[in-house]
Amino acid sequence: MDNYEPILETLEQLSTSKSSGDVSARARGLLAHFQRGTTVLGLQIALQILQLLECLNIATQGRQQTISGLLAAVNVAKSAILKLRNDESFNSLIHSTNHMTSKYHLNAIEVQRLRRIPKRIDDGAAERFHPATVGDYYRPQYFELLDTVSVHLTQRFDQEGIQRYEKLEQVLLTGSGMDSIAQYKEIDPLLLKAQLTILSSMFKYSSVPELADILRKMLPREGAFFSQVEKLLQILLIIPVSSCEAERSFSGLRRLKTWLRSTMSQKRLNHVAICNIHKEMMDSIDLQTIAKQFVLRSERRKKLFGFSNSSS
């Protein structure tokens, strides 16, 4: 909303410019919409909700995100939406909109006129209700929008697969709910429970990535003792919490294989994609060392870059 005034100025310039008639006509139409207080109110409401959903989006896209953390973030977002569902929040939006309309000399918020009911369906049995004030007209729509967002979040994350995944995670972290692993025949529940008891007494962990890091640092003979824990951990790590990582890879593919790289082979594309996905690992590599190793592999490169056996 900070750029609202520059947008108005740009549209005014385009609408009065002597460019093609199509551009000026579209600019005049957009300018008419942006000069309405109703448009400002809609943008204020959208900004309020989208900022909250953007925070949820960032929280769910973390590479170390777990299913319990994901559901906790969703519950926080739903609670925040519920707190917005009151007259105080709505009146604050109306006040902010009125301030912008007076600041930029825009049209005030108006209640849409009452449309006449067609005679074929109007029996005249009761008088139609029409809100008299702006608050009475837009408040139900604001509350309906918040309810819709909350319901869609519930439907999206209250699914059988996510619940099953959460139970598996709780088995690994707390040792409770062993019945949820009955469908995995490769896991012995009795051995798993015993190994989890020993593991929890030796190490402190509160998430799947922490436990994976503990097992990764173990020696092979030590890790073999927790074979059932490793099997359950592999199942949890194979199933991603969200599809964000895969979608991020596809988004990066468009930036990697450009028109100038149309003849890139599949092998090279895989290598470049891995470098793009694991940027934090690539940033930790010493480029000077890599360049020196590249030069030292060929006598021709040594002569070209002035390397000798003594300097290597």
mmCIF file of C-alpha atoms in Angstrom:
data_model
loop_
_atom_site.group_PDB
_atom_site.id
_atom_site.type_symbol
_atom_site.label_atom_id
_atom_site.label_comp_id
_atom_site.label_asym_id
_atom_site.label_seq_id
_atom_site.Cartn_x
_atom_site.Cartn_y
_atom_site.Cartn_z
ATOM 1 C CA MET A 1 0.000 0.000 0.000
ATOM 2 C CA ASP A 2 3.014 2.291 0.253
ATOM 3 C CA ASN A 3 3.156 2.455 -3.551
ATOM 4 C CA TYR A 4 -0.486 3.392 -3.994
ATOM 5 C CA GLU A 5 0.223 7.046 -4.752
ATOM 6 C CA PRO A 6 2.897 6.314 -7.425
ATOM 7 C CA ILE A 7 0.478 3.867 -9.051
ATOM 8 C CA LEU A 8 -2.211 6.549 -9.207
ATOM 9 C CA GLU A 9 0.230 9.033 -10.718
ATOM 10 C CA THR A 10 1.393 6.506 -13.320
ATOM 11 C CA LEU A 11 -2.164 5.642 -14.319
ATOM 12 C CA GLU A 12 -3.044 9.326 -14.613
ATOM 13 C CA GLN A 13 -0.076 9.903 -16.910
ATOM 14 C CA LEU A 14 -0.949 6.899 -19.059
ATOM 15 C CA SER A 15 -4.611 7.862 -19.266
ATOM 16 C CA THR A 16 -3.781 11.359 -20.543
ATOM 17 C CA SER A 17 -0.852 10.374 -22.753
ATOM 18 C CA LYS A 18 -1.051 10.428 -26.530
ATOM 19 C CA SER A 19 -0.042 6.805 -26.875
ATOM 20 C CA SER A 20 -2.205 4.171 -28.489
ATOM 21 C CA GLY A 21 -5.867 4.403 -27.602
ATOM 22 C CA ASP A 22 -5.915 0.911 -26.133
ATOM 23 C CA VAL A 23 -3.287 1.758 -23.499
ATOM 24 C CA SER A 24 -4.913 5.016 -22.443
ATOM 25 C CA ALA A 25 -8.364 3.415 -22.296
ATOM 26 C CA ARG A 26 -7.127 0.605 -20.075
ATOM 27 C CA ALA A 27 -5.290 3.088 -17.877
ATOM 28 C CA ARG A 28 -8.474 5.123 -17.443
ATOM 29 C CA GLY A 29 -10.383 2.000 -16.476
ATOM 30 C CA LEU A 30 -7.781 0.961 -13.915
ATOM 31 C CA LEU A 31 -7.581 4.499 -12.576
ATOM 32 C CA ALA A 32 -11.337 4.548 -12.030
ATOM 33 C CA HIS A 33 -11.079 1.334 -10.021
ATOM 34 C CA PHE A 34 -8.106 2.523 -7.974
ATOM 35 C CA GLN A 35 -9.900 5.754 -7.112
ATOM 36 C CA ARG A 36 -12.698 3.876 -5.374
ATOM 37 C CA GLY A 37 -12.638 3.477 -1.636
ATOM 38 C CA THR A 38 -14.017 -0.031 -2.063
ATOM 39 C CA THR A 39 -10.868 -1.024 -3.953
ATOM 40 C CA VAL A 40 -8.684 0.331 -1.160
ATOM 41 C CA LEU A 41 -10.706 -1.594 1.426
ATOM 42 C CA GLY A 42 -10.391 -4.815 -0.582
ATOM 43 C CA LEU A 43 -6.633 -4.361 -0.878
ATOM 44 C CA GLN A 44 -6.339 -3.675 2.847
ATOM 45 C CA ILE A 45 -8.214 -6.871 3.687
ATOM 46 C CA ALA A 46 -6.212 -8.911 1.169
ATOM 47 C CA LEU A 47 -2.934 -7.537 2.515
ATOM 48 C CA GLN A 48 -3.883 -8.411 6.078
ATOM 49 C CA ILE A 49 -4.723 -12.020 5.218
ATOM 50 C CA LEU A 50 -1.957 -12.608 2.670
ATOM 51 C CA GLN A 51 0.728 -11.392 5.070
ATOM 52 C CA LEU A 52 -0.426 -13.985 7.568
ATOM 53 C CA LEU A 53 -0.531 -16.721 4.936
ATOM 54 C CA GLU A 54 2.916 -15.718 3.684
ATOM 55 C CA CYS A 55 4.313 -16.302 7.179
ATOM 56 C CA LEU A 56 2.686 -19.732 7.144
ATOM 57 C CA ASN A 57 4.087 -20.374 3.677
ATOM 58 C CA ILE A 58 7.630 -19.581 4.805
ATOM 59 C CA ALA A 59 7.246 -21.780 7.889
ATOM 60 C CA THR A 60 6.055 -24.774 5.863
ATOM 61 C CA GLN A 61 8.827 -24.523 3.256
ATOM 62 C CA GLY A 62 11.738 -25.065 5.619
ATOM 63 C CA ARG A 63 14.004 -27.954 4.687
ATOM 64 C CA GLN A 64 14.176 -29.100 8.305
ATOM 65 C CA GLN A 65 10.418 -28.832 8.775
ATOM 66 C CA THR A 66 8.677 -31.722 10.502
ATOM 67 C CA ILE A 67 5.043 -32.734 10.389
ATOM 68 C CA SER A 68 4.499 -31.671 14.002
ATOM 69 C CA GLY A 69 6.085 -28.303 13.285
ATOM 70 C CA LEU A 70 3.960 -27.967 10.159
ATOM 71 C CA LEU A 71 0.723 -28.620 12.033
ATOM 72 C CA ALA A 72 1.799 -26.289 14.833
ATOM 73 C CA ALA A 73 2.380 -23.510 12.289
ATOM 74 C CA VAL A 74 -1.060 -24.130 10.779
ATOM 75 C CA ASN A 75 -2.692 -23.933 14.213
ATOM 76 C CA VAL A 76 -0.902 -20.649 14.890
ATOM 77 C CA ALA A 77 -2.164 -19.268 11.578
ATOM 78 C CA LYS A 78 -5.726 -20.382 12.304
ATOM 79 C CA SER A 79 -5.567 -18.800 15.755
ATOM 80 C CA ALA A 80 -4.324 -15.551 14.241
ATOM 81 C CA ILE A 81 -7.195 -15.598 11.734
ATOM 82 C CA LEU A 82 -9.662 -16.229 14.549
ATOM 83 C CA LYS A 83 -8.326 -13.215 16.451
ATOM 84 C CA LEU A 84 -8.980 -11.026 13.412
ATOM 85 C CA ARG A 85 -12.645 -12.002 13.402
ATOM 86 C CA ASN A 86 -13.961 -9.165 15.560
ATOM 87 C CA ASP A 87 -15.383 -5.688 15.182
ATOM 88 C CA GLU A 88 -12.187 -4.050 16.386
ATOM 89 C CA SER A 89 -10.097 -5.468 13.526
ATOM 90 C CA PHE A 90 -12.745 -4.594 10.967
ATOM 91 C CA ASN A 91 -13.152 -1.045 12.285
ATOM 92 C CA SER A 92 -9.379 -0.632 12.124
ATOM 93 C CA LEU A 93 -9.462 -1.546 8.428
ATOM 94 C CA ILE A 94 -12.295 0.910 7.802
ATOM 95 C CA HIS A 95 -10.389 3.654 9.618
ATOM 96 C CA SER A 96 -7.216 2.935 7.639
ATOM 97 C CA THR A 97 -9.165 2.961 4.383
ATOM 98 C CA ASN A 98 -10.856 6.267 5.211
ATOM 99 C CA HIS A 99 -7.462 7.753 6.013
ATOM 100 C CA MET A 100 -6.089 6.699 2.608
ATOM 101 C CA THR A 101 -9.123 7.964 0.720
ATOM 102 C CA SER A 102 -8.823 11.381 2.335
ATOM 103 C CA LYS A 103 -5.046 11.473 1.899
ATOM 104 C CA TYR A 104 -5.104 10.658 -1.822
ATOM 105 C CA HIS A 105 -8.462 12.389 -2.512
ATOM 106 C CA LEU A 106 -10.225 9.181 -3.504
ATOM 107 C CA ASN A 107 -13.912 8.350 -3.506
ATOM 108 C CA ALA A 108 -15.283 7.304 -0.142
ATOM 109 C CA ILE A 109 -16.399 3.754 0.564
ATOM 110 C CA GLU A 110 -19.915 3.284 -0.687
ATOM 111 C CA VAL A 111 -22.616 0.732 -0.089
ATOM 112 C CA GLN A 112 -23.685 -0.888 -3.319
ATOM 113 C CA ARG A 113 -27.159 0.049 -4.401
ATOM 114 C CA LEU A 114 -30.041 -2.314 -3.856
ATOM 115 C CA ARG A 115 -30.810 -4.221 -7.017
ATOM 116 C CA ARG A 116 -34.398 -4.763 -8.008
ATOM 117 C CA ILE A 117 -35.630 -8.338 -7.814
ATOM 118 C CA PRO A 118 -37.076 -9.674 -11.067
ATOM 119 C CA LYS A 119 -40.854 -9.750 -10.964
ATOM 120 C CA ARG A 120 -40.980 -13.441 -11.833
ATOM 121 C CA ILE A 121 -39.357 -14.355 -8.488
ATOM 122 C CA ASP A 122 -40.557 -11.444 -6.324
ATOM 123 C CA ASP A 123 -43.694 -12.433 -4.463
ATOM 124 C CA GLY A 124 -43.638 -9.315 -2.269
ATOM 125 C CA ALA A 125 -44.141 -11.359 0.887
ATOM 126 C CA ALA A 126 -41.418 -9.594 2.855
ATOM 127 C CA GLU A 127 -39.401 -6.435 2.614
ATOM 128 C CA ARG A 128 -35.818 -6.894 1.532
ATOM 129 C CA PHE A 129 -33.060 -6.081 3.998
ATOM 130 C CA HIS A 130 -30.348 -3.731 2.817
ATOM 131 C CA PRO A 131 -27.549 -2.484 5.100
ATOM 132 C CA ALA A 132 -27.613 1.242 5.613
ATOM 133 C CA THR A 133 -23.984 1.738 6.668
ATOM 134 C CA VAL A 134 -20.638 0.711 5.240
ATOM 135 C CA GLY A 135 -19.831 -1.338 8.321
ATOM 136 C CA ASP A 136 -23.056 -3.327 8.191
ATOM 137 C CA TYR A 137 -22.535 -4.042 4.507
ATOM 138 C CA TYR A 138 -18.871 -5.134 4.463
ATOM 139 C CA ARG A 139 -18.505 -6.673 7.932
ATOM 140 C CA PRO A 140 -20.312 -9.946 7.034
ATOM 141 C CA GLN A 141 -18.200 -10.247 3.885
ATOM 142 C CA TYR A 142 -15.017 -9.720 5.905
ATOM 143 C CA PHE A 143 -16.013 -12.377 8.434
ATOM 144 C CA GLU A 144 -17.029 -14.755 5.644
ATOM 145 C CA LEU A 145 -13.613 -14.368 4.019
ATOM 146 C CA LEU A 146 -11.822 -15.157 7.283
ATOM 147 C CA ASP A 147 -14.039 -18.196 7.834
ATOM 148 C CA THR A 148 -13.328 -19.402 4.303
ATOM 149 C CA VAL A 149 -9.561 -19.164 4.817
ATOM 150 C CA SER A 150 -9.795 -21.017 8.130
ATOM 151 C CA VAL A 151 -11.969 -23.780 6.664
ATOM 152 C CA HIS A 152 -9.639 -24.276 3.698
ATOM 153 C CA LEU A 153 -6.615 -24.519 5.995
ATOM 154 C CA THR A 154 -8.423 -27.161 8.029
ATOM 155 C CA GLN A 155 -9.411 -29.129 4.942
ATOM 156 C CA ARG A 156 -5.907 -28.900 3.494
ATOM 157 C CA PHE A 157 -4.006 -30.120 6.542
ATOM 158 C CA ASP A 158 -6.599 -32.306 8.271
ATOM 159 C CA GLN A 159 -6.093 -35.296 5.981
ATOM 160 C CA GLU A 160 -5.634 -38.978 6.638
ATOM 161 C CA GLY A 161 -2.132 -39.088 5.167
ATOM 162 C CA ILE A 162 -0.896 -36.205 7.312
ATOM 163 C CA GLN A 163 -2.424 -37.744 10.434
ATOM 164 C CA ARG A 164 -0.737 -41.072 9.675
ATOM 165 C CA TYR A 165 2.554 -39.292 9.114
ATOM 166 C CA GLU A 166 2.191 -37.453 12.423
ATOM 167 C CA LYS A 167 1.600 -40.735 14.267
ATOM 168 C CA LEU A 168 4.769 -42.227 12.770
ATOM 169 C CA GLU A 169 6.715 -39.192 13.880
ATOM 170 C CA GLN A 170 5.329 -39.482 17.402
ATOM 171 C CA VAL A 171 6.361 -43.141 17.495
ATOM 172 C CA LEU A 172 9.908 -42.159 16.635
ATOM 173 C CA LEU A 173 10.119 -39.226 19.042
ATOM 174 C CA THR A 174 8.088 -40.438 22.027
ATOM 175 C CA GLY A 175 7.663 -44.181 21.531
ATOM 176 C CA SER A 176 3.871 -43.920 21.784
ATOM 177 C CA GLY A 177 1.277 -45.162 19.300
ATOM 178 C CA MET A 178 3.030 -48.335 18.166
ATOM 179 C CA ASP A 179 -0.192 -49.490 16.492
ATOM 180 C CA SER A 180 0.429 -47.040 13.638
ATOM 181 C CA ILE A 181 3.411 -49.057 12.350
ATOM 182 C CA ALA A 182 1.450 -52.298 11.995
ATOM 183 C CA GLN A 183 1.220 -51.815 8.215
ATOM 184 C CA TYR A 184 5.018 -51.777 7.896
ATOM 185 C CA LYS A 185 5.931 -55.462 8.015
ATOM 186 C CA GLU A 186 9.665 -54.757 7.844
ATOM 187 C CA ILE A 187 9.591 -53.145 11.302
ATOM 188 C CA ASP A 188 9.415 -55.229 14.474
ATOM 189 C CA PRO A 189 7.381 -53.246 17.065
ATOM 190 C CA LEU A 190 8.978 -54.951 20.072
ATOM 191 C CA LEU A 191 12.527 -54.371 18.872
ATOM 192 C CA LEU A 192 11.681 -50.815 17.856
ATOM 193 C CA LYS A 193 10.292 -49.993 21.285
ATOM 194 C CA ALA A 194 13.359 -51.437 23.000
ATOM 195 C CA GLN A 195 15.754 -49.571 20.713
ATOM 196 C CA LEU A 196 13.884 -46.287 21.168
ATOM 197 C CA THR A 197 14.071 -46.682 24.944
ATOM 198 C CA ILE A 198 17.833 -47.189 24.815
ATOM 199 C CA LEU A 199 18.331 -44.387 22.294
ATOM 200 C CA SER A 200 16.311 -41.859 24.316
ATOM 201 C CA SER A 201 18.338 -42.682 27.427
ATOM 202 C CA MET A 202 21.614 -42.073 25.582
ATOM 203 C CA PHE A 203 20.739 -38.974 23.541
ATOM 204 C CA LYS A 204 18.410 -35.998 23.757
ATOM 205 C CA TYR A 205 16.431 -35.159 20.617
ATOM 206 C CA SER A 206 13.122 -33.463 19.893
ATOM 207 C CA SER A 207 12.780 -33.673 16.108
ATOM 208 C CA VAL A 208 13.358 -36.074 13.241
ATOM 209 C CA PRO A 209 16.331 -34.108 11.787
ATOM 210 C CA GLU A 210 18.065 -34.152 15.180
ATOM 211 C CA LEU A 211 17.641 -37.913 15.463
ATOM 212 C CA ALA A 212 18.842 -38.396 11.890
ATOM 213 C CA ASP A 213 21.951 -36.358 12.673
ATOM 214 C CA ILE A 214 22.650 -38.504 15.749
ATOM 215 C CA LEU A 215 22.432 -41.761 13.795
ATOM 216 C CA ARG A 216 24.474 -40.313 10.949
ATOM 217 C CA LYS A 217 27.373 -39.559 13.294
ATOM 218 C CA MET A 218 27.394 -43.063 14.756
ATOM 219 C CA LEU A 219 29.926 -45.656 13.715
ATOM 220 C CA PRO A 220 28.521 -48.442 11.499
ATOM 221 C CA ARG A 221 28.745 -51.018 14.283
ATOM 222 C CA GLU A 222 26.894 -48.673 16.649
ATOM 223 C CA GLY A 223 24.219 -47.794 14.101
ATOM 224 C CA ALA A 224 23.539 -51.477 13.429
ATOM 225 C CA PHE A 225 22.284 -51.766 17.010
ATOM 226 C CA PHE A 226 19.411 -49.386 16.147
ATOM 227 C CA SER A 227 18.379 -51.085 12.906
ATOM 228 C CA GLN A 228 14.623 -50.777 13.531
ATOM 229 C CA VAL A 229 14.933 -47.084 14.360
ATOM 230 C CA GLU A 230 16.842 -46.561 11.122
ATOM 231 C CA LYS A 231 14.103 -48.276 9.112
ATOM 232 C CA LEU A 232 11.388 -46.058 10.588
ATOM 233 C CA LEU A 233 13.580 -43.003 10.149
ATOM 234 C CA GLN A 234 14.135 -43.863 6.486
ATOM 235 C CA ILE A 235 10.370 -44.069 5.951
ATOM 236 C CA LEU A 236 9.888 -40.627 7.490
ATOM 237 C CA LEU A 237 12.747 -39.068 5.542
ATOM 238 C CA ILE A 238 11.626 -40.518 2.216
ATOM 239 C CA ILE A 239 8.155 -38.991 2.570
ATOM 240 C CA PRO A 240 8.524 -35.184 2.345
ATOM 241 C CA VAL A 241 6.493 -33.010 4.698
ATOM 242 C CA SER A 242 5.519 -30.825 1.751
ATOM 243 C CA SER A 243 6.157 -30.649 -1.982
ATOM 244 C CA CYS A 244 7.952 -27.304 -1.661
ATOM 245 C CA GLU A 245 11.401 -28.814 -2.147
ATOM 246 C CA ALA A 246 10.407 -30.555 -5.375
ATOM 247 C CA GLU A 247 8.588 -27.466 -6.646
ATOM 248 C CA ARG A 248 11.628 -25.346 -5.821
ATOM 249 C CA SER A 249 13.751 -27.684 -7.939
ATOM 250 C CA PHE A 250 11.410 -27.333 -10.917
ATOM 251 C CA SER A 251 11.433 -23.556 -10.539
ATOM 252 C CA GLY A 252 15.222 -23.603 -10.571
ATOM 253 C CA LEU A 253 15.222 -25.732 -13.718
ATOM 254 C CA ARG A 254 13.739 -22.875 -15.721
ATOM 255 C CA ARG A 255 16.578 -20.616 -14.636
ATOM 256 C CA LEU A 256 19.231 -23.244 -15.344
ATOM 257 C CA LYS A 257 18.258 -24.521 -18.772
ATOM 258 C CA THR A 258 17.847 -21.283 -20.685
ATOM 259 C CA TRP A 259 17.711 -20.790 -24.437
ATOM 260 C CA LEU A 260 21.479 -20.334 -24.451
ATOM 261 C CA ARG A 261 21.875 -23.736 -22.774
ATOM 262 C CA SER A 262 19.468 -25.634 -25.008
ATOM 263 C CA THR A 263 22.140 -28.175 -26.026
ATOM 264 C CA MET A 264 23.105 -29.027 -22.439
ATOM 265 C CA SER A 265 23.334 -32.767 -21.874
ATOM 266 C CA GLN A 266 21.269 -34.538 -19.226
ATOM 267 C CA LYS A 267 24.366 -35.418 -17.209
ATOM 268 C CA ARG A 268 25.558 -31.822 -17.034
ATOM 269 C CA LEU A 269 22.038 -30.593 -16.258
ATOM 270 C CA ASN A 270 21.838 -32.981 -13.307
ATOM 271 C CA HIS A 271 25.160 -31.712 -11.976
ATOM 272 C CA VAL A 272 24.163 -28.063 -12.343
ATOM 273 C CA ALA A 273 20.770 -28.733 -10.734
ATOM 274 C CA ILE A 274 22.414 -30.394 -7.720
ATOM 275 C CA CYS A 275 24.691 -27.379 -7.303
ATOM 276 C CA ASN A 276 21.678 -25.076 -7.472
ATOM 277 C CA ILE A 277 19.632 -27.065 -4.953
ATOM 278 C CA HIS A 278 22.438 -27.440 -2.402
ATOM 279 C CA LYS A 279 23.625 -23.840 -2.471
ATOM 280 C CA GLU A 280 24.685 -23.820 1.176
ATOM 281 C CA MET A 281 27.105 -26.682 0.520
ATOM 282 C CA MET A 282 28.473 -24.997 -2.580
ATOM 283 C CA ASP A 283 29.095 -21.778 -0.662
ATOM 284 C CA SER A 284 31.314 -23.655 1.798
ATOM 285 C CA ILE A 285 33.640 -24.945 -0.951
ATOM 286 C CA ASP A 286 36.997 -23.219 -1.408
ATOM 287 C CA LEU A 287 37.037 -22.101 -5.047
ATOM 288 C CA GLN A 288 40.800 -21.565 -5.017
ATOM 289 C CA THR A 289 41.356 -25.212 -4.122
ATOM 290 C CA ILE A 290 38.950 -26.403 -6.826
ATOM 291 C CA ALA A 291 40.619 -24.207 -9.440
ATOM 292 C CA LYS A 292 44.069 -25.469 -8.461
ATOM 293 C CA GLN A 293 42.942 -29.103 -8.689
ATOM 294 C CA PHE A 294 41.448 -28.413 -12.120
ATOM 295 C CA VAL A 295 44.710 -26.916 -13.387
ATOM 296 C CA LEU A 296 46.944 -29.636 -11.940
ATOM 297 C CA ARG A 297 45.074 -32.410 -13.754
ATOM 298 C CA SER A 298 46.588 -31.470 -17.115
ATOM 299 C CA GLU A 299 50.122 -30.607 -18.169
ATOM 300 C CA ARG A 300 48.733 -28.240 -20.770
ATOM 301 C CA ARG A 301 46.779 -26.329 -18.102
ATOM 302 C CA LYS A 302 49.877 -26.137 -15.918
ATOM 303 C CA LYS A 303 51.794 -24.439 -18.711
ATOM 304 C CA LEU A 304 48.849 -22.200 -19.584
ATOM 305 C CA PHE A 305 48.337 -20.940 -16.017
ATOM 306 C CA GLY A 306 52.027 -20.932 -15.091
ATOM 307 C CA PHE A 307 51.982 -23.792 -12.579
ATOM 308 C CA SER A 308 55.063 -25.838 -11.889
ATOM 309 C CA ASN A 309 55.631 -28.946 -9.820
ATOM 310 C CA SER A 310 57.273 -26.858 -7.113
ATOM 311 C CA SER A 311 54.351 -24.412 -6.874
ATOM 312 C CA SER A 312 51.807 -27.215 -6.589
#
